[in-house]
mmCIF file with all atom_site columns, C-alpha atoms in Angstrom:
data_model
loop_
_atom_site.group_PDB
_atom_site.id
_atom_site.type_symbol
_atom_site.label_atom_id
_atom_site.label_alt_id
_atom_site.label_comp_id
_atom_site.label_asym_id
_atom_site.label_entity_id
_atom_site.label_seq_id
_atom_site.pdbx_PDB_ins_code
_atom_site.Cartn_x
_atom_site.Cartn_y
_atom_site.Cartn_z
_atom_site.occupancy
_atom_site.B_iso_or_equiv
_atom_site.pdbx_formal_charge
_atom_site.auth_seq_id
_atom_site.auth_comp_id
_atom_site.auth_asym_id
_atom_site.auth_atom_id
_atom_site.pdbx_PDB_model_num
ATOM 1   C CA . MET A 1 1   ? 7.318   12.672  11.066  1.00 94.00 ? 2   MET A CA 1
ATOM 2   C CA . LYS A 1 2   ? 4.627   13.569  8.488   1.00 95.00 ? 3   LYS A CA 1
ATOM 3   C CA . VAL A 1 3   ? 5.497   11.764  4.674   1.00 96.00 ? 4   VAL A CA 1
ATOM 4   C CA . ILE A 1 4   ? 3.525   11.141  1.557   1.00 95.00 ? 5   ILE A CA 1
ATOM 5   C CA . LEU A 1 5   ? 3.836   7.991   0.964   1.00 94.00 ? 6   LEU A CA 1
ATOM 6   C CA . LEU A 1 6   ? 4.925   7.001   -3.420  1.00 93.00 ? 7   LEU A CA 1
ATOM 7   C CA . ARG A 1 7   ? 3.843   3.891   -3.444  1.00 93.00 ? 8   ARG A CA 1
ATOM 8   C CA . ASP A 1 8   ? 2.184   1.336   -0.996  1.00 92.00 ? 9   ASP A CA 1
ATOM 9   C CA . VAL A 1 9   ? 4.197   -0.299  1.983   1.00 92.00 ? 10  VAL A CA 1
ATOM 10  C CA . ALA A 1 10  ? 2.943   -2.504  4.075   1.00 91.00 ? 11  ALA A CA 1
ATOM 11  C CA . LYS A 1 11  ? 1.329   -1.960  7.884   1.00 92.00 ? 12  LYS A CA 1
ATOM 12  C CA . ILE A 1 12  ? 2.103   2.312   6.850   1.00 94.00 ? 13  ILE A CA 1
ATOM 13  C CA . GLY A 1 13  ? -0.813  3.053   4.273   1.00 91.00 ? 14  GLY A CA 1
ATOM 14  C CA . ARG A 1 14  ? -0.891  3.625   0.064   1.00 88.00 ? 15  ARG A CA 1
ATOM 15  C CA . LYS A 1 15  ? 0.110   5.625   -2.371  1.00 88.00 ? 16  LYS A CA 1
ATOM 16  C CA . GLY A 1 16  ? -0.708  9.283   -2.432  1.00 88.00 ? 17  GLY A CA 1
ATOM 17  C CA . GLU A 1 17  ? -1.267  8.905   1.519   1.00 90.00 ? 18  GLU A CA 1
ATOM 18  C CA . ILE A 1 18  ? 0.236   11.699  3.931   1.00 92.00 ? 19  ILE A CA 1
ATOM 19  C CA . VAL A 1 19  ? 1.138   9.602   7.187   1.00 95.00 ? 20  VAL A CA 1
ATOM 20  C CA . SER A 1 20  ? 2.896   10.109  11.139  1.00 96.00 ? 21  SER A CA 1
ATOM 21  C CA . VAL A 1 21  ? 5.725   6.768   10.830  1.00 97.00 ? 22  VAL A CA 1
ATOM 22  C CA . PRO A 1 22  ? 8.478   7.535   13.494  1.00 96.00 ? 23  PRO A CA 1
ATOM 23  C CA . ASP A 1 23  ? 11.659  10.200  12.195  1.00 96.00 ? 24  ASP A CA 1
ATOM 24  C CA . GLY A 1 24  ? 14.232  7.536   12.351  1.00 96.00 ? 25  GLY A CA 1
ATOM 25  C CA . TYR A 1 25  ? 11.836  5.372   9.917   1.00 96.00 ? 26  TYR A CA 1
ATOM 26  C CA . ALA A 1 26  ? 10.831  7.912   7.557   1.00 96.00 ? 27  ALA A CA 1
ATOM 27  C CA . GLN A 1 27  ? 14.748  9.268   7.579   1.00 96.00 ? 28  GLN A CA 1
ATOM 28  C CA . ASN A 1 28  ? 16.514  5.689   7.007   1.00 97.00 ? 29  ASN A CA 1
ATOM 29  C CA . GLN A 1 29  ? 14.164  3.645   5.080   1.00 95.00 ? 30  GLN A CA 1
ATOM 30  C CA . LEU A 1 30  ? 11.178  5.325   3.926   1.00 96.00 ? 31  LEU A CA 1
ATOM 31  C CA . ILE A 1 31  ? 12.633  8.416   2.255   1.00 96.00 ? 32  ILE A CA 1
ATOM 32  C CA . PRO A 1 32  ? 16.485  6.405   0.770   1.00 97.00 ? 33  PRO A CA 1
ATOM 33  C CA . LYS A 1 33  ? 14.516  3.587   -0.708  1.00 96.00 ? 34  LYS A CA 1
ATOM 34  C CA . GLY A 1 34  ? 12.135  6.265   -2.666  1.00 95.00 ? 35  GLY A CA 1
ATOM 35  C CA . GLN A 1 35  ? 9.139   4.491   -0.817  1.00 96.00 ? 36  GLN A CA 1
ATOM 36  C CA . ALA A 1 36  ? 7.718   8.460   0.603   1.00 96.00 ? 37  ALA A CA 1
ATOM 37  C CA . LYS A 1 37  ? 8.872   11.757  0.533   1.00 96.00 ? 38  LYS A CA 1
ATOM 38  C CA . PRO A 1 38  ? 8.610   14.933  3.878   1.00 96.00 ? 39  PRO A CA 1
ATOM 39  C CA . ALA A 1 39  ? 5.655   15.989  3.875   1.00 95.00 ? 40  ALA A CA 1
ATOM 40  C CA . THR A 1 40  ? 7.028   19.932  2.954   1.00 95.00 ? 41  THR A CA 1
ATOM 41  C CA . THR A 1 41  ? 4.625   22.443  2.142   1.00 94.00 ? 42  THR A CA 1
ATOM 42  C CA . GLU A 1 42  ? 4.982   22.088  -1.147  1.00 95.00 ? 43  GLU A CA 1
ATOM 43  C CA . ASN A 1 43  ? 4.889   18.400  -1.418  1.00 94.00 ? 44  ASN A CA 1
ATOM 44  C CA . LEU A 1 44  ? 1.538   18.483  0.383   1.00 93.00 ? 45  LEU A CA 1
ATOM 45  C CA . LYS A 1 45  ? 0.244   20.627  -2.985  1.00 93.00 ? 46  LYS A CA 1
ATOM 46  C CA . THR A 1 46  ? 2.285   18.782  -5.394  1.00 91.00 ? 47  THR A CA 1
ATOM 47  C CA . ALA A 1 47  ? 0.642   15.815  -3.321  1.00 89.00 ? 48  ALA A CA 1
ATOM 48  C CA . LEU A 1 48  ? -3.185  17.022  -3.377  1.00 90.00 ? 49  LEU A CA 1
ATOM 49  C CA . ARG A 1 49  ? -3.007  18.420  -7.426  1.00 92.00 ? 50  ARG A CA 1
ATOM 50  C CA . THR A 1 50  ? -1.249  14.453  -8.426  1.00 88.00 ? 51  THR A CA 1
ATOM 51  C CA . ASN A 1 51  ? -4.869  13.038  -6.537  1.00 87.00 ? 52  ASN A CA 1
ATOM 52  C CA . GLU A 1 52  ? -6.838  15.798  -8.080  1.00 91.00 ? 53  GLU A CA 1
ATOM 53  C CA . ASN A 1 53  ? -5.940  14.478  -11.681 1.00 91.00 ? 54  ASN A CA 1
ATOM 54  C CA . ALA A 1 54  ? -5.723  10.734  -10.016 1.00 86.00 ? 55  ALA A CA 1
ATOM 55  C CA . GLN A 1 55  ? -9.591  10.876  -9.326  1.00 89.00 ? 56  GLN A CA 1
ATOM 56  C CA . LYS A 1 56  ? -10.103 12.438  -12.293 1.00 94.00 ? 57  LYS A CA 1
ATOM 57  C CA . ALA A 1 57  ? -8.382  10.112  -14.573 1.00 89.00 ? 58  ALA A CA 1
ATOM 58  C CA . GLU A 1 58  ? -10.237 7.497   -12.778 1.00 88.00 ? 59  GLU A CA 1
ATOM 59  C CA . SER A 1 59  ? -13.915 8.338   -13.227 1.00 91.00 ? 60  SER A CA 1
ATOM 60  C CA . GLU A 1 60  ? -12.743 9.378   -16.908 1.00 91.00 ? 61  GLU A CA 1
ATOM 61  C CA . ALA A 1 61  ? -11.716 5.744   -17.351 1.00 86.00 ? 62  ALA A CA 1
ATOM 62  C CA . GLU A 1 62  ? -14.789 4.463   -15.486 1.00 89.00 ? 63  GLU A CA 1
ATOM 63  C CA . THR A 1 63  ? -16.592 6.439   -18.114 1.00 90.00 ? 64  THR A CA 1
ATOM 64  C CA . ARG A 1 64  ? -14.955 4.877   -21.107 1.00 88.00 ? 65  ARG A CA 1
ATOM 65  C CA . PHE A 1 65  ? -15.974 0.918   -19.465 1.00 87.00 ? 66  PHE A CA 1
ATOM 66  C CA . PHE A 1 66  ? -19.357 1.599   -18.962 1.00 89.00 ? 67  PHE A CA 1
ATOM 67  C CA . ALA A 1 67  ? -19.600 3.195   -22.600 1.00 88.00 ? 68  ALA A CA 1
ATOM 68  C CA . LEU A 1 68  ? -17.331 0.075   -23.708 1.00 86.00 ? 69  LEU A CA 1
ATOM 69  C CA . LYS A 1 69  ? -19.732 -2.075  -21.674 1.00 87.00 ? 70  LYS A CA 1
ATOM 70  C CA . ALA A 1 70  ? -22.793 -1.006  -23.036 1.00 87.00 ? 71  ALA A CA 1
ATOM 71  C CA . ALA A 1 71  ? -20.970 -1.157  -26.865 1.00 86.00 ? 72  ALA A CA 1
ATOM 72  C CA . LEU A 1 72  ? -19.741 -4.148  -26.128 1.00 85.00 ? 73  LEU A CA 1
ATOM 73  C CA . ASN A 1 73  ? -23.040 -5.556  -24.964 1.00 83.00 ? 74  ASN A CA 1
ATOM 74  C CA . ASP A 1 74  ? -24.173 -7.017  -28.106 1.00 79.00 ? 75  ASP A CA 1
ATOM 75  C CA . GLN A 1 75  ? -21.612 -7.465  -29.798 1.00 85.00 ? 76  GLN A CA 1
ATOM 76  C CA . VAL A 1 76  ? -18.866 -10.352 -30.818 1.00 87.00 ? 77  VAL A CA 1
ATOM 77  C CA . ILE A 1 77  ? -15.098 -9.779  -31.387 1.00 91.00 ? 78  ILE A CA 1
ATOM 78  C CA . THR A 1 78  ? -13.875 -12.029 -33.931 1.00 92.00 ? 79  THR A CA 1
ATOM 79  C CA . ILE A 1 79  ? -9.933  -13.472 -33.828 1.00 93.00 ? 80  ILE A CA 1
ATOM 80  C CA . SER A 1 80  ? -8.753  -15.033 -35.803 1.00 89.00 ? 81  SER A CA 1
ATOM 81  C CA . GLY A 1 81  ? -5.479  -17.905 -34.986 1.00 86.00 ? 82  GLY A CA 1
ATOM 82  C CA . LEU A 1 82  ? -3.067  -20.801 -36.808 1.00 89.00 ? 83  LEU A CA 1
ATOM 83  C CA . LYS A 1 83  ? -5.110  -23.746 -36.164 1.00 90.00 ? 84  LYS A CA 1
ATOM 84  C CA . ASN A 1 84  ? -4.951  -27.957 -37.064 1.00 90.00 ? 85  ASN A CA 1
ATOM 85  C CA . ASP A 1 85  ? -7.951  -29.741 -38.722 1.00 88.00 ? 86  ASP A CA 1
ATOM 86  C CA . ASN A 1 86  ? -8.959  -30.366 -35.275 1.00 88.00 ? 87  ASN A CA 1
ATOM 87  C CA . GLY A 1 87  ? -10.270 -26.746 -34.166 1.00 85.00 ? 88  GLY A CA 1
ATOM 88  C CA . HIS A 1 88  ? -6.711  -26.761 -31.394 1.00 91.00 ? 89  HIS A CA 1
ATOM 89  C CA . LEU A 1 89  ? -4.960  -23.396 -31.625 1.00 93.00 ? 90  LEU A CA 1
ATOM 90  C CA . PHE A 1 90  ? -1.377  -23.706 -32.097 1.00 92.00 ? 91  PHE A CA 1
ATOM 91  C CA . ALA A 1 91  ? -0.801  -21.264 -29.285 1.00 91.00 ? 92  ALA A CA 1
ATOM 92  C CA . ALA A 1 92  ? -3.311  -19.262 -27.272 1.00 92.00 ? 93  ALA A CA 1
ATOM 93  C CA . ILE A 1 93  ? -5.494  -16.022 -27.370 1.00 93.00 ? 94  ILE A CA 1
ATOM 94  C CA . LYS A 1 94  ? -3.499  -13.875 -25.219 1.00 93.00 ? 95  LYS A CA 1
ATOM 95  C CA . PRO A 1 95  ? -5.110  -10.159 -24.012 1.00 93.00 ? 96  PRO A CA 1
ATOM 96  C CA . GLU A 1 96  ? -3.112  -8.814  -26.517 1.00 94.00 ? 97  GLU A CA 1
ATOM 97  C CA . MET A 1 97  ? -4.388  -10.511 -29.268 1.00 93.00 ? 98  MET A CA 1
ATOM 98  C CA . ILE A 1 98  ? -8.338  -9.708  -27.763 1.00 93.00 ? 99  ILE A CA 1
ATOM 99  C CA . VAL A 1 99  ? -6.898  -5.586  -27.677 1.00 93.00 ? 100 VAL A CA 1
ATOM 100 C CA . GLU A 1 100 ? -6.187  -5.676  -32.023 1.00 94.00 ? 101 GLU A CA 1
ATOM 101 C CA . ALA A 1 101 ? -9.273  -7.343  -32.808 1.00 92.00 ? 102 ALA A CA 1
ATOM 102 C CA . ALA A 1 102 ? -11.264 -5.113  -30.792 1.00 91.00 ? 103 ALA A CA 1
ATOM 103 C CA . LYS A 1 103 ? -9.232  -2.360  -32.194 1.00 92.00 ? 104 LYS A CA 1
ATOM 104 C CA . ALA A 1 104 ? -10.166 -3.245  -35.695 1.00 91.00 ? 105 ALA A CA 1
ATOM 105 C CA . ALA A 1 105 ? -13.801 -3.519  -34.572 1.00 88.00 ? 106 ALA A CA 1
ATOM 106 C CA . GLY A 1 106 ? -13.898 -0.135  -33.515 1.00 88.00 ? 107 GLY A CA 1
ATOM 107 C CA . HIS A 1 107 ? -13.044 -0.513  -29.732 1.00 87.00 ? 108 HIS A CA 1
ATOM 108 C CA . ILE A 1 108 ? -10.063 0.634   -28.181 1.00 87.00 ? 109 ILE A CA 1
ATOM 109 C CA . LEU A 1 109 ? -9.258  -1.563  -24.831 1.00 86.00 ? 110 LEU A CA 1
ATOM 110 C CA . THR A 1 110 ? -5.549  -2.279  -23.076 1.00 87.00 ? 111 THR A CA 1
ATOM 111 C CA . PRO A 1 111 ? -4.402  -6.165  -21.802 1.00 89.00 ? 112 PRO A CA 1
ATOM 112 C CA . PHE A 1 112 ? -4.651  -5.250  -17.914 1.00 87.00 ? 113 PHE A CA 1
ATOM 113 C CA . THR A 1 113 ? -8.556  -4.887  -18.393 1.00 88.00 ? 114 THR A CA 1
ATOM 114 C CA . ILE A 1 114 ? -8.710  -8.201  -19.930 1.00 91.00 ? 115 ILE A CA 1
ATOM 115 C CA . GLU A 1 115 ? -8.691  -10.786 -17.982 1.00 92.00 ? 116 GLU A CA 1
ATOM 116 C CA . ILE A 1 116 ? -9.479  -13.822 -19.306 1.00 92.00 ? 117 ILE A CA 1
ATOM 117 C CA . GLY A 1 117 ? -10.236 -17.965 -16.793 1.00 86.00 ? 118 GLY A CA 1
ATOM 118 C CA . GLU A 1 118 ? -8.435  -20.631 -18.587 1.00 89.00 ? 119 GLU A CA 1
ATOM 119 C CA . ALA A 1 119 ? -6.193  -20.063 -21.186 1.00 90.00 ? 120 ALA A CA 1
ATOM 120 C CA . ILE A 1 120 ? -7.914  -20.060 -24.929 1.00 92.00 ? 121 ILE A CA 1
ATOM 121 C CA . LYS A 1 121 ? -6.846  -22.972 -27.350 1.00 92.00 ? 122 LYS A CA 1
ATOM 122 C CA . THR A 1 122 ? -10.030 -24.444 -28.958 1.00 92.00 ? 123 THR A CA 1
ATOM 123 C CA . THR A 1 123 ? -11.711 -22.682 -31.719 1.00 92.00 ? 124 THR A CA 1
ATOM 124 C CA . GLY A 1 124 ? -15.513 -21.537 -31.123 1.00 92.00 ? 125 GLY A CA 1
ATOM 125 C CA . GLN A 1 125 ? -16.653 -18.996 -28.982 1.00 93.00 ? 126 GLN A CA 1
ATOM 126 C CA . HIS A 1 126 ? -15.636 -18.083 -25.624 1.00 93.00 ? 127 HIS A CA 1
ATOM 127 C CA . SER A 1 127 ? -16.361 -15.659 -22.687 1.00 91.00 ? 128 SER A CA 1
ATOM 128 C CA . ILE A 1 128 ? -14.147 -13.407 -21.009 1.00 92.00 ? 129 ILE A CA 1
ATOM 129 C CA . GLN A 1 129 ? -14.252 -10.767 -18.675 1.00 92.00 ? 130 GLN A CA 1
ATOM 130 C CA . LEU A 1 130 ? -13.911 -7.078  -19.198 1.00 90.00 ? 131 LEU A CA 1
ATOM 131 C CA . VAL A 1 131 ? -12.728 -5.471  -15.135 1.00 90.00 ? 132 VAL A CA 1
ATOM 132 C CA . LEU A 1 132 ? -12.105 -2.335  -13.783 1.00 86.00 ? 133 LEU A CA 1
ATOM 133 C CA . LYS A 1 133 ? -11.380 -2.335  -10.111 1.00 81.00 ? 134 LYS A CA 1
ATOM 134 C CA . ASN A 1 134 ? -14.477 -3.943  -9.032  1.00 83.00 ? 135 ASN A CA 1
ATOM 135 C CA . HIS A 1 135 ? -16.230 -4.017  -12.038 1.00 87.00 ? 136 HIS A CA 1
ATOM 136 C CA . ARG A 1 136 ? -16.636 -6.587  -14.626 1.00 90.00 ? 137 ARG A CA 1
ATOM 137 C CA . PHE A 1 137 ? -18.244 -7.303  -17.961 1.00 90.00 ? 138 PHE A CA 1
ATOM 138 C CA . PRO A 1 138 ? -18.325 -10.407 -19.777 1.00 91.00 ? 139 PRO A CA 1
ATOM 139 C CA . PHE A 1 139 ? -18.584 -10.471 -23.035 1.00 89.00 ? 140 PHE A CA 1
ATOM 140 C CA . ASN A 1 140 ? -18.022 -13.095 -25.747 1.00 91.00 ? 141 ASN A CA 1
ATOM 141 C CA . ILE A 1 141 ? -15.578 -13.804 -28.147 1.00 93.00 ? 142 ILE A CA 1
ATOM 142 C CA . ASN A 1 142 ? -14.921 -16.112 -31.602 1.00 93.00 ? 143 ASN A CA 1
ATOM 143 C CA . VAL A 1 143 ? -12.304 -17.980 -32.174 1.00 93.00 ? 144 VAL A CA 1
ATOM 144 C CA . GLU A 1 144 ? -11.698 -18.892 -35.342 1.00 90.00 ? 145 GLU A CA 1
#
């Protein structure tokens, strides 16, 4: 039986793929659990439209990523945090805090695109990564 996967299924395929599986597995496992739907003509048309829309959104996100990379290349984002006399922060810098600081600087980021290596708990300049699938771009933040 041919089915359209609604989410990634181990050893079967990825979300949006059209795969052939045994009838019993599709009817008893995949479809009842909401992991797949039958590959009817109508469902195939919907899946193709969804895949096209996802590809457009992905290419737009990639375009925004490279524009943001160019904008952040020479700029340092400044974040303020509560600290003691030794320059140690009371709370680590989180991706959401970087998003807010970038927004104040006129850049649009999302928390899931920011990768912080080690917890940032001191003041000063730190390097973090902006990530989109297989693209990575390091940029600096200044913690005060």
